[in-house]
Amino acid sequence: MAYLFGSIFRITLISLLVCNCYWAYAADLQPAISAFNEQHFAQAKSLFDAAAKDPTTKNDALYYLGRIAFEENDAETAKDYLEQSVALEPNSSDEYYWLGRAYGELAQKANILKQASYASSVHKYFQLAADKDPKNIAAQRGLFAFYIMAPGFMGGGIDKAEKTLSDIRKLSPIDADIKQLDLYGKKEESDKGLAQAKFLVATYPTSAEALFSAAHTFRNQKKLEEAIGAFEVASKLAVTPQNRMFVENSIFQFGETCQWANLRVSDGIASVEKFIAMKADAKNAELNWPRWTLAKLYYQKGDMEKYKSLRKQLDPDFIKQKSMKEDIERFDKQDKKS
């Protein structure tokens, strides 16, 4: 659920009565907001921690602390900060939206007993975000994703997803065209999904999200050369705050798809190495899977020394995962035979 949403900047609505206070308040927070937007999260966190102690800036500071925690892959902390922010008035559509996203991240990792409770909160806060601002596309997309993913007894449903997609189309045709892929996937209409993926590549060649989404459809339908092409184009687009997640993930998934297809192995190696270098200093970055992908690419290239070196860097807990154990053991056996 997480890669389905883009970035939104918070707009605080205030009355004319306190307008003069607002401008002083905004100026006080501007260095912290600038640090956040420039991804200097440690610096931003320090500034927002101080601002959270001032009643006039506490609400916004808590919101941004939640956003920072989200960027650091700490959904639990993000939820805690955002709940505190929502407990203070006034509340913006964006506050509700990001709290819904935090609950969504937690729902994906929760056991089945907690999922229903988390799902209820996801729906609640996305709906509040959409009610607060019906033109908030991120909130509408959040609702769409919820309806697609949640079972009926949790409030999900195709009919609700289709209605929300219609609302999205009125606001942004490109967003609707991208999410149409998810609807085709849910309805198992593979031919329509493939046609939609080709349409996205042809129509939105400068949209990292459109290309990324199309590439996944190609890959799911085993059209690996088409997937490699779409991921490659997305990976080379200029990075913006809005498309960063899609560009960065395309860099990795270009290399991963090269490995799956056993095509353009050297290009795949360069791309995965670039991704690992980009994420090396990121807090809570999960690098076991990229390292394992890179190890397999080196194996395919015949560089067994590099393969063994990367294999040794894998976390033992990662190796023990049921989904990974078989794949790793298969390569280990081949390594021993060679």
Tab-separated table of C-alpha atoms in Angstrom:
chain	number	residue	atom	x	y	z
A	1	MET	CA	0.000	0.000	0.000
A	2	ALA	CA	2.822	2.134	0.856
A	3	TYR	CA	4.227	2.857	-2.777
A	4	LEU	CA	0.766	3.929	-4.064
A	5	PHE	CA	0.830	7.504	-2.527
A	6	GLY	CA	2.790	10.611	-3.462
A	7	SER	CA	4.012	13.567	-1.334
A	8	ILE	CA	1.631	16.411	-0.166
A	9	PHE	CA	2.647	19.653	1.515
A	10	ARG	CA	0.559	20.768	4.468
A	11	ILE	CA	-1.547	23.977	4.245
A	12	THR	CA	-2.667	25.393	7.578
A	13	LEU	CA	-5.984	27.290	7.475
A	14	ILE	CA	-6.378	30.058	10.039
A	15	SER	CA	-8.754	32.914	10.632
A	16	LEU	CA	-8.108	36.530	9.768
A	17	LEU	CA	-8.190	37.284	13.484
A	18	VAL	CA	-4.873	35.493	14.066
A	19	CYS	CA	-3.288	36.294	10.709
A	20	ASN	CA	-0.439	38.381	12.122
A	21	CYS	CA	0.468	35.599	14.543
A	22	TYR	CA	0.535	33.117	11.676
A	23	TRP	CA	3.219	34.936	9.729
A	24	ALA	CA	5.536	35.069	12.739
A	25	TYR	CA	4.799	31.416	13.400
A	26	ALA	CA	5.482	30.385	9.795
A	27	ALA	CA	8.787	32.242	9.789
A	28	ASP	CA	9.830	30.460	12.995
A	29	LEU	CA	9.220	27.045	11.425
A	30	GLN	CA	10.594	27.826	7.983
A	31	PRO	CA	14.186	26.624	8.644
A	32	ALA	CA	12.823	23.319	9.957
A	33	ILE	CA	10.421	22.925	7.029
A	34	SER	CA	13.211	23.716	4.559
A	35	ALA	CA	15.444	21.097	6.195
A	36	PHE	CA	12.619	18.560	5.925
A	37	ASN	CA	11.958	19.348	2.255
A	38	GLU	CA	15.682	19.010	1.529
A	39	GLN	CA	15.681	15.616	3.314
A	40	HIS	CA	18.019	16.771	6.096
A	41	PHE	CA	15.918	14.810	8.536
A	42	ALA	CA	18.254	14.833	11.545
A	43	GLN	CA	18.502	18.627	11.387
A	44	ALA	CA	14.752	18.985	10.827
A	45	LYS	CA	13.959	16.673	13.721
A	46	SER	CA	16.072	18.697	16.125
A	47	LEU	CA	14.344	21.920	15.082
A	48	PHE	CA	10.853	20.428	15.264
A	49	ASP	CA	11.577	18.871	18.671
A	50	ALA	CA	12.254	22.389	19.952
A	51	ALA	CA	9.182	23.793	18.193
A	52	ALA	CA	6.962	21.102	19.749
A	53	LYS	CA	7.584	22.682	23.161
A	54	ASP	CA	5.974	25.954	22.061
A	55	PRO	CA	2.140	25.888	22.091
A	56	THR	CA	1.998	28.174	19.032
A	57	THR	CA	4.038	25.765	16.877
A	58	LYS	CA	3.330	22.439	18.571
A	59	ASN	CA	0.663	21.245	16.146
A	60	ASP	CA	2.774	21.651	13.011
A	61	ALA	CA	5.910	20.398	14.756
A	62	LEU	CA	4.175	17.162	15.760
A	63	TYR	CA	2.898	16.725	12.206
A	64	TYR	CA	6.375	17.067	10.727
A	65	LEU	CA	7.906	14.806	13.380
A	66	GLY	CA	5.407	12.208	12.240
A	67	ARG	CA	6.419	12.752	8.627
A	68	ILE	CA	10.091	12.358	9.553
A	69	ALA	CA	9.373	9.101	11.377
A	70	PHE	CA	7.512	7.910	8.288
A	71	GLU	CA	10.524	8.738	6.106
A	72	GLU	CA	12.658	6.728	8.533
A	73	ASN	CA	10.371	3.698	8.115
A	74	ASP	CA	9.127	3.931	11.703
A	75	ALA	CA	5.353	3.748	11.262
A	76	GLU	CA	4.654	3.242	14.954
A	77	THR	CA	6.437	6.457	15.943
A	78	ALA	CA	4.840	8.257	12.991
A	79	LYS	CA	1.405	7.176	14.227
A	80	ASP	CA	2.133	8.409	17.741
A	81	TYR	CA	3.245	11.853	16.585
A	82	LEU	CA	0.402	12.233	14.103
A	83	GLU	CA	-2.206	11.179	16.631
A	84	GLN	CA	-0.912	13.922	18.932
A	85	SER	CA	-1.088	16.389	16.053
A	86	VAL	CA	-4.662	15.392	15.174
A	87	ALA	CA	-5.629	15.787	18.830
A	88	LEU	CA	-4.837	19.511	18.487
A	89	GLU	CA	-6.980	21.945	16.510
A	90	PRO	CA	-7.034	22.991	13.749
A	91	ASN	CA	-6.596	19.820	11.675
A	92	SER	CA	-5.807	19.748	7.971
A	93	SER	CA	-6.712	17.150	5.377
A	94	ASP	CA	-3.041	16.297	5.151
A	95	GLU	CA	-2.754	15.473	8.867
A	96	TYR	CA	-5.580	12.954	8.545
A	97	TYR	CA	-4.076	11.541	5.353
A	98	TRP	CA	-0.647	10.841	6.826
A	99	LEU	CA	-2.151	9.325	9.955
A	100	GLY	CA	-4.122	7.012	7.670
A	101	ARG	CA	-0.898	6.086	5.882
A	102	ALA	CA	0.839	5.319	9.172
A	103	TYR	CA	-1.978	2.970	10.140
A	104	GLY	CA	-1.777	1.431	6.670
A	105	GLU	CA	1.907	0.618	7.142
A	106	LEU	CA	1.164	-0.951	10.513
A	107	ALA	CA	-1.725	-2.971	9.065
A	108	GLN	CA	0.541	-4.559	6.475
A	109	LYS	CA	2.886	-5.843	9.171
A	110	ALA	CA	0.283	-6.760	11.818
A	111	ASN	CA	-1.103	-10.154	12.703
A	112	ILE	CA	-4.609	-10.937	11.583
A	113	LEU	CA	-6.113	-9.988	14.947
A	114	LYS	CA	-4.802	-6.421	14.722
A	115	GLN	CA	-5.360	-5.941	11.007
A	116	ALA	CA	-9.093	-5.324	11.349
A	117	SER	CA	-8.548	-2.591	13.930
A	118	TYR	CA	-5.802	-0.947	11.896
A	119	ALA	CA	-7.876	-1.214	8.704
A	120	SER	CA	-10.735	0.598	10.415
A	121	SER	CA	-8.370	3.452	11.302
A	122	VAL	CA	-6.957	3.560	7.767
A	123	HIS	CA	-10.459	3.979	6.360
A	124	LYS	CA	-11.452	6.490	9.045
A	125	TYR	CA	-8.546	8.867	8.497
A	126	PHE	CA	-8.501	8.663	4.709
A	127	GLN	CA	-12.228	9.446	4.748
A	128	LEU	CA	-11.684	12.364	7.133
A	129	ALA	CA	-8.927	13.643	4.829
A	130	ALA	CA	-11.218	13.433	1.797
A	131	ASP	CA	-14.110	15.032	3.694
A	132	LYS	CA	-11.886	17.888	4.840
A	133	ASP	CA	-10.662	18.511	1.307
A	134	PRO	CA	-12.448	16.614	-1.502
A	135	LYS	CA	-9.768	17.840	-3.919
A	136	ASN	CA	-6.967	16.142	-1.979
A	137	ILE	CA	-5.965	13.574	-4.604
A	138	ALA	CA	-3.671	11.731	-2.191
A	139	ALA	CA	-6.602	11.191	0.170
A	140	GLN	CA	-8.832	9.971	-2.653
A	141	ARG	CA	-6.086	7.619	-3.791
A	142	GLY	CA	-5.730	6.390	-0.231
A	143	LEU	CA	-9.426	5.532	-0.156
A	144	PHE	CA	-9.140	3.805	-3.514
A	145	ALA	CA	-6.203	1.703	-2.298
A	146	PHE	CA	-8.129	0.780	0.851
A	147	TYR	CA	-11.194	-0.336	-1.113
A	148	ILE	CA	-9.013	-2.393	-3.468
A	149	MET	CA	-7.019	-4.114	-0.733
A	150	ALA	CA	-9.434	-4.533	2.189
A	151	PRO	CA	-11.870	-7.464	2.247
A	152	GLY	CA	-15.567	-6.721	2.266
A	153	PHE	CA	-16.025	-7.338	5.979
A	154	MET	CA	-13.422	-4.615	6.658
A	155	GLY	CA	-15.161	-2.135	4.365
A	156	GLY	CA	-13.415	-2.834	1.066
A	157	GLY	CA	-15.088	-3.521	-2.253
A	158	ILE	CA	-14.727	-3.190	-6.023
A	159	ASP	CA	-17.843	-1.047	-6.357
A	160	LYS	CA	-16.478	1.473	-3.850
A	161	ALA	CA	-13.112	1.464	-5.609
A	162	GLU	CA	-14.754	2.162	-8.969
A	163	LYS	CA	-16.732	5.058	-7.513
A	164	THR	CA	-13.598	6.558	-5.961
A	165	LEU	CA	-11.678	6.106	-9.208
A	166	SER	CA	-14.387	8.102	-10.969
A	167	ASP	CA	-13.924	10.878	-8.391
A	168	ILE	CA	-10.154	10.795	-8.947
A	169	ARG	CA	-10.600	11.081	-12.713
A	170	LYS	CA	-12.489	14.353	-12.263
A	171	LEU	CA	-9.506	15.745	-10.370
A	172	SER	CA	-6.564	14.229	-12.262
A	173	PRO	CA	-6.748	12.020	-15.375
A	174	ILE	CA	-3.143	10.852	-14.969
A	175	ASP	CA	-3.764	9.663	-11.409
A	176	ALA	CA	-6.887	7.847	-12.552
A	177	ASP	CA	-5.065	6.256	-15.498
A	178	ILE	CA	-2.322	4.990	-13.178
A	179	LYS	CA	-4.743	3.579	-10.610
A	180	GLN	CA	-6.805	1.960	-13.365
A	181	LEU	CA	-4.022	-0.641	-13.483
A	182	ASP	CA	-4.759	-1.648	-9.894
A	183	LEU	CA	-8.450	-2.029	-10.670
A	184	TYR	CA	-7.713	-4.267	-13.672
A	185	GLY	CA	-5.358	-6.290	-11.522
A	186	LYS	CA	-7.942	-6.743	-8.784
A	187	LYS	CA	-10.538	-7.814	-11.340
A	188	GLU	CA	-7.966	-10.154	-12.965
A	189	GLU	CA	-8.459	-8.515	-16.362
A	190	SER	CA	-4.916	-9.165	-17.536
A	191	ASP	CA	-5.410	-8.196	-21.193
A	192	LYS	CA	-6.877	-4.838	-20.222
A	193	GLY	CA	-4.077	-4.358	-17.690
A	194	LEU	CA	-1.419	-5.009	-20.324
A	195	ALA	CA	-3.072	-2.590	-22.752
A	196	GLN	CA	-3.286	0.030	-19.981
A	197	ALA	CA	0.411	-0.424	-19.169
A	198	LYS	CA	1.347	0.184	-22.800
A	199	PHE	CA	-0.930	3.230	-22.826
A	200	LEU	CA	0.826	4.659	-19.743
A	201	VAL	CA	4.293	4.215	-21.257
A	202	ALA	CA	3.217	5.918	-24.482
A	203	THR	CA	1.177	8.706	-22.868
A	204	TYR	CA	3.215	9.626	-19.778
A	205	PRO	CA	6.914	9.120	-20.646
A	206	THR	CA	8.029	11.698	-18.059
A	207	SER	CA	5.956	10.348	-15.160
A	208	ALA	CA	8.066	8.094	-12.946
A	209	GLU	CA	4.966	6.703	-11.251
A	210	ALA	CA	3.217	5.871	-14.536
A	211	LEU	CA	6.317	4.127	-15.862
A	212	PHE	CA	6.940	2.336	-12.556
A	213	SER	CA	3.341	1.083	-12.411
A	214	ALA	CA	3.405	-0.021	-16.038
A	215	ALA	CA	6.708	-1.845	-15.499
A	216	HIS	CA	5.204	-3.822	-12.633
A	217	THR	CA	2.290	-4.875	-14.815
A	218	PHE	CA	4.711	-5.997	-17.540
A	219	ARG	CA	6.763	-7.914	-14.987
A	220	ASN	CA	3.733	-9.575	-13.405
A	221	GLN	CA	2.699	-10.755	-16.854
A	222	LYS	CA	6.232	-11.993	-17.571
A	223	LYS	CA	6.899	-9.355	-20.217
A	224	LEU	CA	10.366	-8.874	-18.773
A	225	GLU	CA	11.993	-6.970	-21.632
A	226	GLU	CA	9.153	-4.433	-21.583
A	227	ALA	CA	9.477	-4.179	-17.808
A	228	ILE	CA	13.219	-3.570	-18.050
A	229	GLY	CA	12.616	-0.812	-20.590
A	230	ALA	CA	9.995	0.981	-18.496
A	231	PHE	CA	12.010	0.713	-15.274
A	232	GLU	CA	15.077	2.037	-17.080
A	233	VAL	CA	13.306	5.120	-18.414
A	234	ALA	CA	11.842	5.839	-14.961
A	235	SER	CA	15.223	5.359	-13.289
A	236	LYS	CA	16.801	8.066	-15.452
A	237	LEU	CA	14.236	10.802	-14.816
A	238	ALA	CA	15.293	13.847	-12.809
A	239	VAL	CA	14.417	13.358	-9.133
A	240	THR	CA	11.812	15.635	-7.544
A	241	PRO	CA	10.243	15.481	-4.063
A	242	GLN	CA	7.114	14.068	-5.691
A	243	ASN	CA	8.708	11.284	-7.765
A	244	ARG	CA	11.733	10.368	-5.652
A	245	MET	CA	10.292	7.085	-4.352
A	246	PHE	CA	9.412	5.877	-7.854
A	247	VAL	CA	12.729	6.885	-9.420
A	248	GLU	CA	14.780	5.305	-6.625
A	249	ASN	CA	12.775	2.082	-6.629
A	250	SER	CA	12.996	1.922	-10.418
A	251	ILE	CA	16.786	2.038	-10.114
A	252	PHE	CA	16.676	-1.102	-7.969
A	253	GLN	CA	13.911	-2.886	-9.831
A	254	PHE	CA	15.563	-2.317	-13.192
A	255	GLY	CA	18.504	-4.324	-11.841
A	256	GLU	CA	16.276	-6.915	-10.186
A	257	THR	CA	14.344	-7.496	-13.412
A	258	CYS	CA	17.604	-7.828	-15.346
A	259	GLN	CA	18.519	-10.574	-12.869
A	260	TRP	CA	15.179	-12.346	-13.277
A	261	ALA	CA	15.452	-12.218	-17.070
A	262	ASN	CA	19.220	-12.891	-17.127
A	263	LEU	CA	19.493	-9.965	-19.527
A	264	ARG	CA	21.802	-6.924	-19.445
A	265	VAL	CA	23.483	-8.318	-16.349
A	266	SER	CA	26.271	-5.721	-16.233
A	267	ASP	CA	23.727	-2.896	-16.458
A	268	GLY	CA	21.723	-4.559	-13.722
A	269	ILE	CA	24.792	-4.747	-11.486
A	270	ALA	CA	25.543	-1.054	-11.972
A	271	SER	CA	21.945	-0.116	-11.173
A	272	VAL	CA	21.668	-2.171	-7.972
A	273	GLU	CA	25.066	-0.936	-6.783
A	274	LYS	CA	23.854	2.617	-7.339
A	275	PHE	CA	20.720	1.907	-5.304
A	276	ILE	CA	22.681	0.403	-2.404
A	277	ALA	CA	25.053	3.381	-2.366
A	278	MET	CA	22.077	5.766	-2.292
A	279	LYS	CA	20.548	3.956	0.681
A	280	ALA	CA	23.736	3.196	2.607
A	281	ASP	CA	23.233	6.018	5.113
A	282	ALA	CA	19.425	5.913	5.237
A	283	LYS	CA	17.999	5.112	8.657
A	284	ASN	CA	16.287	1.701	8.858
A	285	ALA	CA	17.033	0.988	5.181
A	286	GLU	CA	16.523	-2.705	4.358
A	287	LEU	CA	19.482	-3.717	2.206
A	288	ASN	CA	19.452	-7.512	2.509
A	289	TRP	CA	17.251	-8.003	-0.537
A	290	PRO	CA	19.226	-5.579	-2.758
A	291	ARG	CA	22.478	-7.254	-1.656
A	292	TRP	CA	21.078	-10.682	-2.431
A	293	THR	CA	19.868	-9.478	-5.830
A	294	LEU	CA	23.334	-8.055	-6.508
A	295	ALA	CA	24.950	-11.311	-5.403
A	296	LYS	CA	22.822	-13.244	-7.906
A	297	LEU	CA	23.707	-10.815	-10.676
A	298	TYR	CA	27.407	-11.341	-9.969
A	299	TYR	CA	26.787	-15.083	-9.957
A	300	GLN	CA	25.177	-14.792	-13.394
A	301	LYS	CA	28.170	-12.784	-14.562
A	302	GLY	CA	30.508	-15.491	-13.288
A	303	ASP	CA	32.195	-13.386	-10.601
A	304	MET	CA	32.091	-15.898	-7.751
A	305	GLU	CA	34.334	-13.833	-5.483
A	306	LYS	CA	31.830	-10.969	-5.504
A	307	TYR	CA	28.961	-13.405	-5.079
A	308	LYS	CA	30.527	-14.956	-1.966
A	309	SER	CA	31.408	-11.573	-0.483
A	310	LEU	CA	27.831	-10.299	-0.813
A	311	ARG	CA	26.423	-13.623	0.386
A	312	LYS	CA	28.387	-13.241	3.633
A	313	GLN	CA	26.877	-9.774	4.214
A	314	LEU	CA	23.320	-11.119	4.472
A	315	ASP	CA	21.698	-10.978	7.875
A	316	PRO	CA	21.150	-14.490	9.356
A	317	ASP	CA	17.519	-13.645	10.125
A	318	PHE	CA	16.989	-12.713	6.481
A	319	ILE	CA	18.418	-16.055	5.365
A	320	LYS	CA	16.096	-17.939	7.718
A	321	GLN	CA	12.934	-16.422	6.229
A	322	LYS	CA	10.863	-19.117	4.582
A	323	SER	CA	10.435	-17.095	1.416
A	324	MET	CA	14.207	-16.639	1.082
A	325	LYS	CA	15.636	-19.894	2.377
A	326	GLU	CA	14.882	-21.971	-0.703
A	327	ASP	CA	16.278	-19.398	-3.133
A	328	ILE	CA	19.478	-18.882	-1.128
A	329	GLU	CA	20.035	-22.624	-0.640
A	330	ARG	CA	19.624	-23.184	-4.385
A	331	PHE	CA	22.410	-20.727	-5.206
A	332	ASP	CA	24.579	-22.053	-2.371
A	333	LYS	CA	24.318	-25.571	-3.792
A	334	GLN	CA	25.227	-24.348	-7.255
A	335	ASP	CA	28.182	-22.475	-5.764
A	336	LYS	CA	29.494	-25.646	-4.116
A	337	LYS	CA	29.254	-27.564	-7.388
A	338	SER	CA	31.177	-24.922	-9.331
